[in-house]
CSV table of C-alpha atoms in Angstrom, one decimal:
chain,number,residue,atom,x,y,z
A,1,MET,CA,90.5,90.2,116.3
A,2,ASN,CA,92.2,87.6,118.8
A,3,THR,CA,90.5,84.2,118.9
A,4,ARG,CA,87.7,83.7,118.8
A,5,SER,CA,78.1,94.7,90.6
A,6,ARG,CA,77.7,93.1,88.3
A,7,VAL,CA,76.2,94.7,85.3
A,8,ARG,CA,72.7,93.4,84.6
A,9,ALA,CA,71.9,92.2,80.8
A,10,GLY,CA,69.0,92.8,78.9
A,11,ALA,CA,66.1,94.9,79.0
A,12,VAL,CA,63.9,92.3,80.7
A,13,ALA,CA,66.4,92.0,83.7
A,14,VAL,CA,66.7,95.7,84.0
A,15,ALA,CA,63.0,95.9,84.1
A,16,PHE,CA,62.8,93.2,86.7
A,17,ALA,CA,65.5,94.9,88.8
A,18,LEU,CA,63.7,98.0,88.7
A,19,LEU,CA,60.3,96.8,89.7
A,20,ALA,CA,62.0,94.9,92.7
A,21,ALA,CA,63.5,98.1,93.8
A,22,GLY,CA,60.2,99.8,93.4
A,23,CYS,CA,61.6,102.0,90.6
A,24,THR,CA,59.5,102.5,87.6
A,25,GLY,CA,61.3,105.3,85.6
A,26,SER,CA,64.2,107.8,85.7
A,27,GLY,CA,63.7,111.1,87.6
A,28,SER,CA,63.4,113.6,85.1
A,29,GLY,CA,64.0,112.4,81.6
A,30,GLY,CA,60.7,110.3,81.4
A,31,GLY,CA,62.8,107.1,80.3
A,32,VAL,CA,65.0,104.5,82.2
A,33,LYS,CA,68.7,105.9,82.3
A,34,GLY,CA,69.8,104.7,85.8
A,35,THR,CA,69.5,101.0,87.1
A,36,PRO,CA,69.6,100.1,91.0
A,37,GLY,CA,73.1,99.2,92.4
A,38,ALA,CA,73.5,95.6,93.3
A,39,ALA,CA,72.2,94.6,96.8
A,40,GLY,CA,75.4,92.8,97.7
A,41,LEU,CA,79.1,92.5,96.5
A,42,ARG,CA,79.2,88.7,96.3
A,43,ASP,CA,81.6,88.4,99.0
A,44,PRO,CA,82.6,84.7,99.2
A,45,TYR,CA,81.3,84.3,102.8
A,46,PHE,CA,78.8,87.2,103.0
A,47,PRO,CA,77.4,87.7,99.3
A,48,LYS,CA,74.7,90.2,100.5
A,49,LEU,CA,77.0,92.2,102.7
A,50,GLY,CA,77.8,95.7,101.1
A,51,ASN,CA,76.3,97.3,98.0
A,52,GLY,CA,77.1,98.0,94.4
A,53,GLY,CA,77.0,101.2,92.3
A,54,TYR,CA,78.6,103.7,94.7
A,55,ASP,CA,81.7,104.1,96.8
A,56,VAL,CA,81.3,106.1,100.3
A,57,SER,CA,83.9,108.6,101.1
A,58,HIS,CA,82.4,109.9,104.5
A,59,TYR,CA,79.9,108.9,107.1
A,60,ALA,CA,78.6,111.5,109.6
A,61,LEU,CA,76.8,109.8,112.3
A,62,THR,CA,74.5,111.9,115.0
A,63,LEU,CA,73.3,109.4,117.7
A,64,SER,CA,71.7,109.8,121.1
A,65,TYR,CA,71.4,106.9,123.5
A,66,ASP,CA,69.5,106.2,126.7
A,67,PRO,CA,71.0,103.3,128.5
A,68,ALA,CA,67.9,103.2,130.9
A,69,THR,CA,65.6,102.3,128.0
A,70,GLY,CA,68.2,100.8,125.3
A,71,ARG,CA,66.8,103.2,122.6
A,72,LEU,CA,68.9,104.7,120.0
A,73,ASP,CA,68.2,107.7,118.0
A,74,GLY,CA,70.1,108.0,114.8
A,75,ARG,CA,71.0,110.0,111.8
A,76,THR,CA,73.4,109.0,109.3
A,77,GLU,CA,74.5,111.2,106.5
A,78,ILE,CA,76.5,109.4,103.9
A,79,THR,CA,78.6,111.2,101.1
A,80,ALA,CA,79.3,109.0,98.2
A,81,LYS,CA,80.3,108.9,94.5
A,82,ALA,CA,78.1,107.0,92.0
A,83,THR,CA,80.2,104.2,90.1
A,84,GLN,CA,77.1,103.9,87.6
A,85,ASP,CA,74.1,105.5,86.6
A,86,LEU,CA,71.8,105.0,89.7
A,87,SER,CA,68.0,104.8,90.0
A,88,ALA,CA,68.2,103.3,93.3
A,89,PHE,CA,71.0,101.9,95.7
A,90,ASN,CA,71.1,99.9,98.8
A,91,LEU,CA,72.3,100.1,102.4
A,92,ASP,CA,72.8,97.5,104.8
A,93,LEU,CA,70.8,97.8,108.2
A,94,ALA,CA,70.0,95.3,110.7
A,95,GLY,CA,66.9,95.8,113.0
A,96,LEU,CA,65.8,99.4,114.0
A,97,THR,CA,63.0,101.4,112.3
A,98,VAL,CA,63.8,103.7,109.6
A,99,ARG,CA,61.7,107.1,109.9
A,100,GLY,CA,62.8,108.7,106.4
A,101,ALA,CA,65.4,109.3,103.9
A,102,THR,CA,66.6,112.0,101.7
A,103,VAL,CA,69.0,112.0,98.7
A,104,ASP,CA,70.8,115.6,98.1
A,105,GLY,CA,68.1,117.0,100.4
A,106,ALA,CA,65.0,115.7,98.5
A,107,PRO,CA,62.7,113.1,100.1
A,108,ALA,CA,63.8,109.6,98.7
A,109,ALA,CA,61.4,106.5,98.8
A,110,VAL,CA,62.5,103.9,101.1
A,111,ASN,CA,61.8,100.0,100.7
A,112,ARG,CA,62.9,97.6,103.6
A,113,ALA,CA,63.4,93.8,103.1
A,114,GLY,CA,65.3,92.2,105.9
A,115,THR,CA,68.8,93.8,106.2
A,116,GLU,CA,68.6,95.5,102.8
A,117,LEU,CA,67.3,99.2,102.7
A,118,THR,CA,66.6,100.6,99.4
A,119,LEU,CA,66.7,104.2,98.6
A,120,ARG,CA,65.1,105.5,95.4
A,121,PRO,CA,66.0,109.0,94.9
A,122,ARG,CA,63.7,111.6,93.2
A,123,ASP,CA,66.0,112.0,90.2
A,124,ASP,CA,68.6,109.4,89.0
A,125,ILE,CA,72.2,110.0,90.0
A,126,ASP,CA,74.8,110.3,87.2
A,127,ASP,CA,77.7,108.0,86.9
A,128,GLY,CA,80.6,109.8,88.7
A,129,ALA,CA,78.4,112.3,90.5
A,130,GLU,CA,78.9,112.9,94.3
A,131,PHE,CA,75.6,112.7,96.3
A,132,ARG,CA,74.5,112.8,100.0
A,133,ALA,CA,72.0,110.2,101.6
A,134,THR,CA,70.6,110.9,104.9
A,135,VAL,CA,68.7,108.4,106.9
A,136,THR,CA,67.0,108.9,110.3
A,137,TYR,CA,66.1,106.1,112.4
A,138,ASP,CA,65.5,104.8,116.0
A,139,GLY,CA,64.8,101.7,118.1
A,140,VAL,CA,66.5,99.3,120.4
A,141,PRO,CA,69.6,98.0,118.5
A,142,GLU,CA,70.1,94.3,118.1
A,143,LYS,CA,72.8,91.8,119.3
A,144,ILE,CA,74.0,89.8,116.6
A,145,THR,CA,75.3,86.3,116.9
A,146,ASP,CA,77.8,85.0,114.3
A,147,SER,CA,78.0,81.6,112.9
A,148,ASP,CA,80.9,80.6,115.3
A,149,GLY,CA,78.9,81.7,118.3
A,150,ALA,CA,80.5,85.1,119.1
A,151,GLU,CA,78.3,87.9,119.9
A,152,GLU,CA,78.8,91.3,118.2
A,153,GLY,CA,76.5,94.2,117.1
A,154,TRP,CA,75.1,96.3,119.8
A,155,LEU,CA,75.6,94.7,123.2
A,156,LYS,CA,74.2,96.0,126.3
A,157,THR,CA,76.6,96.4,129.4
A,158,ALA,CA,75.7,97.2,133.1
A,159,ASP,CA,76.1,100.9,132.6
A,160,GLY,CA,75.7,101.4,128.8
A,161,ALA,CA,76.6,99.5,125.6
A,162,LEU,CA,79.2,98.4,123.5
A,163,ALA,CA,79.1,98.3,119.7
A,164,LEU,CA,81.4,95.9,118.0
A,165,GLY,CA,81.3,95.0,114.0
A,166,GLU,CA,83.5,92.2,112.9
A,167,PRO,CA,82.4,90.9,110.8
A,168,THR,CA,78.7,92.2,110.2
A,169,GLY,CA,78.0,94.0,113.6
A,170,SER,CA,78.4,97.5,112.5
A,171,THR,CA,74.8,96.9,110.4
A,172,ALA,CA,73.1,96.9,113.8
A,173,TRP,CA,73.7,100.7,114.7
A,174,PHE,CA,74.2,102.4,111.3
A,175,PRO,CA,73.0,102.1,107.8
A,176,GLY,CA,76.1,102.1,105.3
A,177,ASN,CA,78.0,99.9,102.7
A,178,HIS,CA,79.0,97.4,105.2
A,179,HIS,CA,81.8,95.6,103.3
A,180,PRO,CA,85.6,96.0,104.1
A,181,SER,CA,86.3,97.0,100.5
A,182,ASP,CA,84.3,100.3,100.9
A,183,LYS,CA,86.4,102.4,103.7
A,184,ALA,CA,85.5,106.1,104.5
A,185,ALA,CA,86.3,108.8,106.9
A,186,TYR,CA,83.8,109.2,109.8
A,187,ASP,CA,82.5,111.9,112.1
A,188,ILE,CA,80.7,110.2,114.9
A,189,THR,CA,78.6,112.5,117.4
A,190,VAL,CA,77.2,110.7,120.3
A,191,THR,CA,75.0,112.3,123.0
A,192,VAL,CA,74.5,110.4,126.5
A,193,PRO,CA,73.1,111.2,129.9
A,194,ALA,CA,75.1,113.0,132.5
A,195,GLY,CA,77.8,110.8,134.2
A,196,VAL,CA,78.2,108.5,131.2
A,197,LYS,CA,80.8,108.8,128.7
A,198,ALA,CA,80.7,108.0,125.0
A,199,LEU,CA,84.0,106.7,123.3
A,200,SER,CA,84.7,106.1,119.8
A,201,ASN,CA,87.3,106.0,117.3
A,202,GLY,CA,89.8,108.6,116.4
A,203,VAL,CA,90.4,112.1,117.7
A,204,LEU,CA,87.9,113.7,120.3
A,205,ALA,CA,87.3,116.8,118.3
A,206,ALA,CA,84.7,118.3,120.8
A,207,GLU,CA,82.7,117.5,123.9
A,208,ARG,CA,80.0,119.7,125.2
A,209,LYS,CA,77.1,119.6,127.8
A,210,THR,CA,73.6,120.0,126.6
A,211,ALA,CA,70.9,122.1,128.2
A,212,ASP,CA,69.7,119.2,130.1
A,213,GLY,CA,73.0,118.1,131.4
A,214,ARG,CA,73.7,115.3,128.8
A,215,THR,CA,77.0,115.2,127.1
A,216,THR,CA,77.7,115.3,123.5
A,217,SER,CA,81.0,114.2,122.2
A,218,VAL,CA,82.3,114.4,118.6
A,219,TRP,CA,84.8,111.9,117.4
A,220,HIS,CA,86.7,112.4,114.0
A,221,VAL,CA,88.4,109.7,112.1
A,222,ALA,CA,90.2,111.4,109.1
A,223,GLU,CA,91.8,108.1,107.7
A,224,PRO,CA,89.7,105.5,105.7
A,225,MET,CA,88.0,103.1,108.0
A,226,ALA,CA,86.1,99.9,107.3
A,227,SER,CA,82.7,99.8,109.1
A,228,TYR,CA,83.5,96.7,110.9
A,229,LEU,CA,86.3,98.6,112.6
A,230,ALA,CA,83.8,101.4,114.0
A,231,MET,CA,83.5,101.3,117.6
A,232,LEU,CA,81.1,102.9,120.2
A,233,ALA,CA,81.8,102.3,124.1
A,234,ILE,CA,79.1,104.0,126.3
A,235,GLY,CA,79.4,103.8,130.0
A,236,ARG,CA,81.4,104.8,133.0
A,237,PHE,CA,85.1,104.9,132.3
A,238,ASP,CA,88.2,105.9,134.0
A,239,THR,CA,90.2,107.7,131.3
A,240,THR,CA,93.9,108.6,130.9
A,241,ASN,CA,95.5,110.9,128.2
A,242,THR,CA,99.2,110.6,127.0
A,243,THR,CA,101.0,110.9,123.9
A,244,ALA,CA,103.3,108.6,121.9
A,245,LEU,CA,105.8,108.8,119.1
A,246,GLY,CA,107.7,112.0,120.4
A,247,GLY,CA,104.3,113.7,121.3
A,248,LYS,CA,102.8,113.4,117.8
A,249,VAL,CA,100.2,110.8,118.5
A,250,PRO,CA,97.6,111.4,121.3
A,251,VAL,CA,97.1,108.2,123.5
A,252,LEU,CA,93.6,107.8,125.1
A,253,THR,CA,93.1,104.6,127.1
A,254,ALA,CA,89.8,103.9,129.0
A,255,ALA,CA,88.7,101.2,131.6
A,256,ASP,CA,85.7,100.3,133.1
A,257,PRO,CA,86.0,101.5,136.8
A,258,VAL,CA,85.9,97.9,138.2
A,259,VAL,CA,89.0,96.9,136.4
A,260,ALA,CA,90.8,100.4,136.1
A,261,ALA,CA,93.3,99.8,138.8
A,262,GLU,CA,94.5,96.2,137.6
A,263,THR,CA,94.9,97.3,134.1
A,264,ALA,CA,96.4,100.8,134.6
A,265,ALA,CA,100.1,99.7,134.4
A,266,LEU,CA,99.7,97.9,131.1
A,267,ARG,CA,97.5,100.7,129.6
A,268,ALA,CA,100.5,103.3,130.6
A,269,ARG,CA,102.9,101.0,128.5
A,270,ILE,CA,101.1,101.7,125.1
A,271,PRO,CA,103.2,104.4,124.0
A,272,GLU,CA,106.2,102.2,124.6
A,273,LEU,CA,104.7,99.2,122.6
A,274,LEU,CA,103.5,101.6,120.0
A,275,GLN,CA,107.3,102.6,119.6
A,276,TRP,CA,108.5,99.0,119.3
A,277,GLU,CA,105.8,98.3,116.6
A,278,THR,CA,106.6,101.5,114.5
A,279,GLU,CA,110.5,100.4,114.6
A,280,ASN,CA,109.3,96.9,113.1
A,281,PHE,CA,106.3,97.8,111.1
A,282,GLY,CA,106.9,101.2,109.9
A,283,PRO,CA,105.2,104.7,110.4
A,284,TYR,CA,102.0,104.7,112.5
A,285,PRO,CA,99.1,104.9,110.1
A,286,PHE,CA,96.7,106.8,112.2
A,287,ALA,CA,96.3,110.3,114.3
A,288,ALA,CA,95.3,108.7,117.3
A,289,ALA,CA,95.9,105.5,119.6
A,290,GLY,CA,94.9,103.9,122.8
A,291,ALA,CA,92.8,101.0,124.1
A,292,ILE,CA,89.4,100.3,126.0
A,293,VAL,CA,89.2,97.7,128.5
A,294,GLU,CA,85.7,96.4,129.6
A,295,ARG,CA,84.8,94.0,132.1
A,296,ASP,CA,84.8,90.3,131.3
A,297,GLY,CA,81.6,89.4,129.8
A,298,ASP,CA,81.0,92.8,128.1
A,299,ALA,CA,82.6,91.5,125.3
A,300,GLY,CA,83.7,87.9,124.7
A,301,TYR,CA,87.0,88.7,122.7
A,302,ALA,CA,89.4,91.4,121.8
A,303,LEU,CA,88.9,93.3,118.7
A,304,GLU,CA,91.2,95.7,116.7
A,305,THR,CA,88.9,98.6,116.4
A,306,GLN,CA,90.6,101.2,114.5
A,307,THR,CA,92.8,103.6,116.7
A,308,ARG,CA,91.4,102.1,119.9
A,309,PRO,CA,91.1,98.2,120.3
A,310,VAL,CA,88.6,97.0,122.7
A,311,LEU,CA,89.9,94.0,125.1
A,312,PRO,CA,88.0,92.2,128.0
A,313,SER,CA,90.0,92.6,131.1
A,314,GLY,CA,90.6,88.9,131.2
A,315,SER,CA,92.5,89.1,127.8
A,316,PHE,CA,94.2,92.4,128.5
A,317,ASP,CA,97.8,91.2,128.5
A,318,THR,CA,100.9,92.2,126.8
A,319,SER,CA,100.7,89.7,124.1
A,320,THR,CA,97.2,90.4,123.3
A,321,LEU,CA,97.7,94.2,123.4
A,322,VAL,CA,100.6,93.6,120.8
A,323,HIS,CA,98.3,91.6,118.6
A,324,GLU,CA,95.7,94.1,118.4
A,325,MET,CA,97.9,97.0,118.1
A,326,ALA,CA,99.8,95.4,115.5
A,327,HIS,CA,96.4,95.1,113.5
A,328,GLN,CA,96.6,99.0,113.0
A,329,TRP,CA,98.9,98.2,110.3
A,330,TYR,CA,97.7,94.8,109.3
A,331,GLY,CA,93.9,95.0,108.9
A,332,ASP,CA,92.9,98.5,109.8
A,333,SER,CA,95.1,100.6,107.4
A,334,VAL,CA,95.6,97.6,105.0
A,335,THR,CA,92.2,96.1,104.9
A,336,PRO,CA,91.4,92.7,103.4
A,337,ALA,CA,89.7,93.0,100.0
A,338,THR,CA,87.3,90.4,100.8
A,339,TRP,CA,86.6,88.4,104.0
A,340,LYS,CA,88.4,85.5,102.5
A,341,ASP,CA,91.7,87.5,102.9
A,342,MET,CA,91.3,87.6,106.6
A,343,TRP,CA,94.4,85.7,107.3
A,344,LEU,CA,96.4,88.7,106.2
A,345,ASN,CA,95.0,90.5,109.2
A,346,GLU,CA,95.5,87.6,111.7
A,347,SER,CA,98.8,86.0,110.5
A,348,PHE,CA,100.8,89.5,110.9
A,349,ALA,CA,99.3,90.3,114.2
A,350,THR,CA,100.0,86.7,115.5
A,351,TYR,CA,103.6,87.0,114.1
A,352,ALA,CA,103.8,90.4,116.0
A,353,GLU,CA,103.4,88.3,119.1
A,354,TRP,CA,106.2,86.0,118.0
A,355,LEU,CA,108.5,88.8,117.4
A,356,TYR,CA,107.6,90.7,120.7
A,357,ALA,CA,108.4,87.3,122.6
A,358,GLU,CA,111.6,87.1,120.6
A,359,ASP,CA,112.9,90.5,121.5
A,360,PHE,CA,111.7,90.6,125.1
A,361,ALA,CA,111.1,87.2,126.4
A,362,HIS,CA,114.1,85.2,124.9
A,363,THR,CA,111.7,83.2,123.0
A,364,PRO,CA,113.0,82.8,119.4
A,365,ALA,CA,110.1,83.0,116.7
A,366,GLN,CA,111.4,79.7,115.6
A,367,LYS,CA,109.9,77.9,119.0
A,368,ASN,CA,106.6,79.3,118.5
A,369,PHE,CA,106.8,78.4,114.7
A,370,GLU,CA,107.4,74.7,115.8
A,371,LYS,CA,104.6,74.8,118.6
A,372,ALA,CA,102.3,75.9,115.9
A,373,PHE,CA,103.4,73.2,113.7
A,374,ALA,CA,102.8,70.6,116.2
A,375,ASN,CA,99.0,71.8,116.7
A,376,ASP,CA,96.7,69.5,114.6
A,377,ALA,CA,94.1,72.1,114.8
A,378,ALA,CA,96.3,74.6,112.6
A,379,TRP,CA,96.1,72.1,109.9
A,380,ALA,CA,92.2,72.0,109.7
A,381,PHE,CA,92.3,73.9,106.3
A,382,PRO,CA,94.4,76.2,104.4
A,383,PRO,CA,94.6,79.7,106.0
A,384,ALA,CA,93.7,81.5,102.6
A,385,GLU,CA,90.6,79.2,102.0
A,386,PRO,CA,88.5,79.0,105.2
A,387,PRO,CA,85.6,76.5,104.2
A,388,THR,CA,83.0,78.8,105.6
A,389,SER,CA,82.3,82.2,107.3
A,390,GLU,CA,82.4,80.0,110.7
A,391,ASP,CA,86.0,79.3,109.9
A,392,LEU,CA,87.1,83.0,109.5
A,393,PHE,CA,88.5,83.0,112.9
A,394,GLY,CA,89.8,79.6,113.2
A,395,VAL,CA,93.1,78.3,114.4
A,396,PRO,CA,94.7,78.0,110.9
A,397,VAL,CA,93.9,81.5,110.1
A,398,TYR,CA,96.0,82.8,113.0
A,399,GLN,CA,98.5,80.0,113.5
A,400,ARG,CA,99.2,78.6,110.3
A,401,GLY,CA,99.0,82.1,108.8
A,402,ALA,CA,101.6,83.1,111.1
A,403,MET,CA,103.9,80.1,110.0
A,404,VAL,CA,103.5,81.2,106.3
A,405,LEU,CA,105.3,84.6,107.4
A,406,HIS,CA,108.0,82.5,109.3
A,407,ARG,CA,108.8,80.4,106.3
A,408,ILE,CA,108.9,83.6,104.0
A,409,ARG,CA,111.5,84.8,106.6
A,410,GLN,CA,113.4,81.6,106.4
A,411,GLU,CA,113.2,81.7,102.7
A,412,VAL,CA,114.5,85.3,102.0
A,413,GLY,CA,116.3,86.1,105.3
A,414,ASP,CA,115.9,88.6,108.0
A,415,ASP,CA,116.9,91.6,106.0
A,416,THR,CA,114.2,91.0,103.2
A,417,PHE,CA,111.7,89.7,105.6
A,418,TYR,CA,112.0,93.0,107.8
A,419,GLU,CA,111.7,95.0,104.5
A,420,ILE,CA,108.6,93.1,103.6
A,421,LEU,CA,107.2,93.5,107.0
A,422,ALA,CA,107.3,97.5,106.7
A,423,GLY,CA,106.8,97.6,103.2
A,424,TRP,CA,103.7,95.6,102.9
A,425,PRO,CA,101.5,98.2,105.1
A,426,ALA,CA,103.4,101.1,103.2
A,427,GLU,CA,102.5,99.7,99.8
A,428,HIS,CA,98.7,99.5,100.7
A,429,ARG,CA,98.5,102.2,103.3
A,430,HIS,CA,94.8,102.9,103.9
A,431,GLY,CA,93.7,100.8,101.1
A,432,ASN,CA,92.5,97.1,100.5
A,433,ALA,CA,94.6,94.3,99.6
A,434,SER,CA,94.0,90.5,98.6
A,435,THR,CA,96.0,87.4,99.1
A,436,LYS,CA,97.1,87.6,95.5
A,437,ASP,CA,98.3,91.0,96.1
A,438,PHE,CA,100.4,89.8,99.0
A,439,THR,CA,102.0,87.0,97.3
A,440,GLU,CA,103.0,89.1,94.2
A,441,TYR,CA,104.4,91.9,96.6
A,442,VAL,CA,106.5,89.2,98.4
A,443,GLU,CA,107.9,87.7,95.2
A,444,SER,CA,108.7,91.2,93.8
A,445,VAL,CA,110.7,92.1,97.0
A,446,ALA,CA,112.4,88.7,97.3
A,447,GLY,CA,113.0,88.7,93.5
A,448,ARG,CA,112.1,85.2,92.9
A,449,ASP,CA,109.4,82.8,92.6
A,450,LEU,CA,108.0,81.3,95.8
A,451,SER,CA,105.2,79.2,94.5
A,452,GLY,CA,106.3,76.2,96.3
A,453,LEU,CA,106.2,77.9,99.6
A,454,TRP,CA,102.5,79.2,98.9
A,455,ASN,CA,101.3,75.9,97.3
A,456,VAL,CA,102.5,73.9,100.7
A,457,TRP,CA,101.8,76.6,103.5
A,458,LEU,CA,99.2,78.8,102.3
A,459,TYR,CA,97.1,76.7,100.0
A,460,GLY,CA,98.0,73.1,100.8
A,461,ASP,CA,95.8,70.5,102.3
A,462,GLU,CA,98.6,68.3,103.7
A,463,LYS,CA,100.7,69.0,106.6
A,464,PRO,CA,104.4,68.7,105.7
A,465,ASP,CA,106.6,65.8,107.3
A,466,GLU,CA,108.9,68.4,108.6
A,467,PRO,CA,108.4,72.0,109.6
A,468,THR,CA,110.8,73.5,107.1
A,469,ASP,CA,109.6,71.3,104.1
């Protein structure tokens, strides 16, 4: 983004948990074998987000949307593996009406409490077993306003809708395990009225007309994706198709017709920018690329949605585009282990802007470092320790985070720094990583202890007297 289970102990605790989930016994054995998965992963900022007891490998979303009424009809099939013996498990879903659910084809009991959707299968699910859960639902999806005032979730536009998910907005349009630590492949099938397009992440696998003239599009994301990076843009768009990286990666760009002409030249530069980023950050991690440009007001910020960032036209400039495309390596492929690790996303994307300016605008990264150092707002809190969820996208996460990277560069030299720049996303490709993972990785490549740097620049409360202290 650009500015903006634990095990339950004791028979009494188990019995209470089963009662709370509406589960009074095991499916077939007559006694209690499984227990409910945790309703939340105790994330430092969103403790109820995500769920325990299983790991999702694939989402199949089948959606139909009518812009005239705002109604969404959905069916989500989740393929997952149990990580414990499960008598019940939770999904995150905000709003919408659940019409039914099955687990492995058999009807499952459904309980709803706020954004927690609990499914109790007919039979317990064994630890290590793969299972498929299907939920059907409908209604008018809701807009979610974050603690910092930003709007996400399902955003109505003049000709359709825009679904954006950082940090919790994906809960507004499909049920799932909505925490960045549980990444999965996706197939997203969307049916919309004639004359309207439905754009999403990944590769367009199929597009067909229905009997009544509507259009059904099927989007395939083979690489693991965190749910907050899933995107859906419905409306009228001017689209262009080209390729990048020697013809190996299809590039789809789309723009609202109102801003298509003014954004065409920069959209056409995406293959060129992608080439520059691969030279600095290593091999591109996905099978598709591109961007979607909306009118100002449809979205209040740019977001690094996987393979195809979304940007409002007012923010569609080279620097912001470089930032969001850099996230494909830092944030999308290597995703934070928890929301507390958000600085790992934004520091690299911000530093990508500094590197681009260094290569093409005759502005050394040192100048941007000094400018950020002089900004008092960058010192409001340590980048690795935002005080609250409201601070996740604060200036220190971006600017002081980028300063951390520049200090690493100064400490280890350019050769080692560029090795880290490409090696970090290679080390955790398509996975998750924490701040501890990063500091240990940097020290392993540098071959020395850098605790002094971390203590001052990453975790320190005080601003150093000089930029290079």
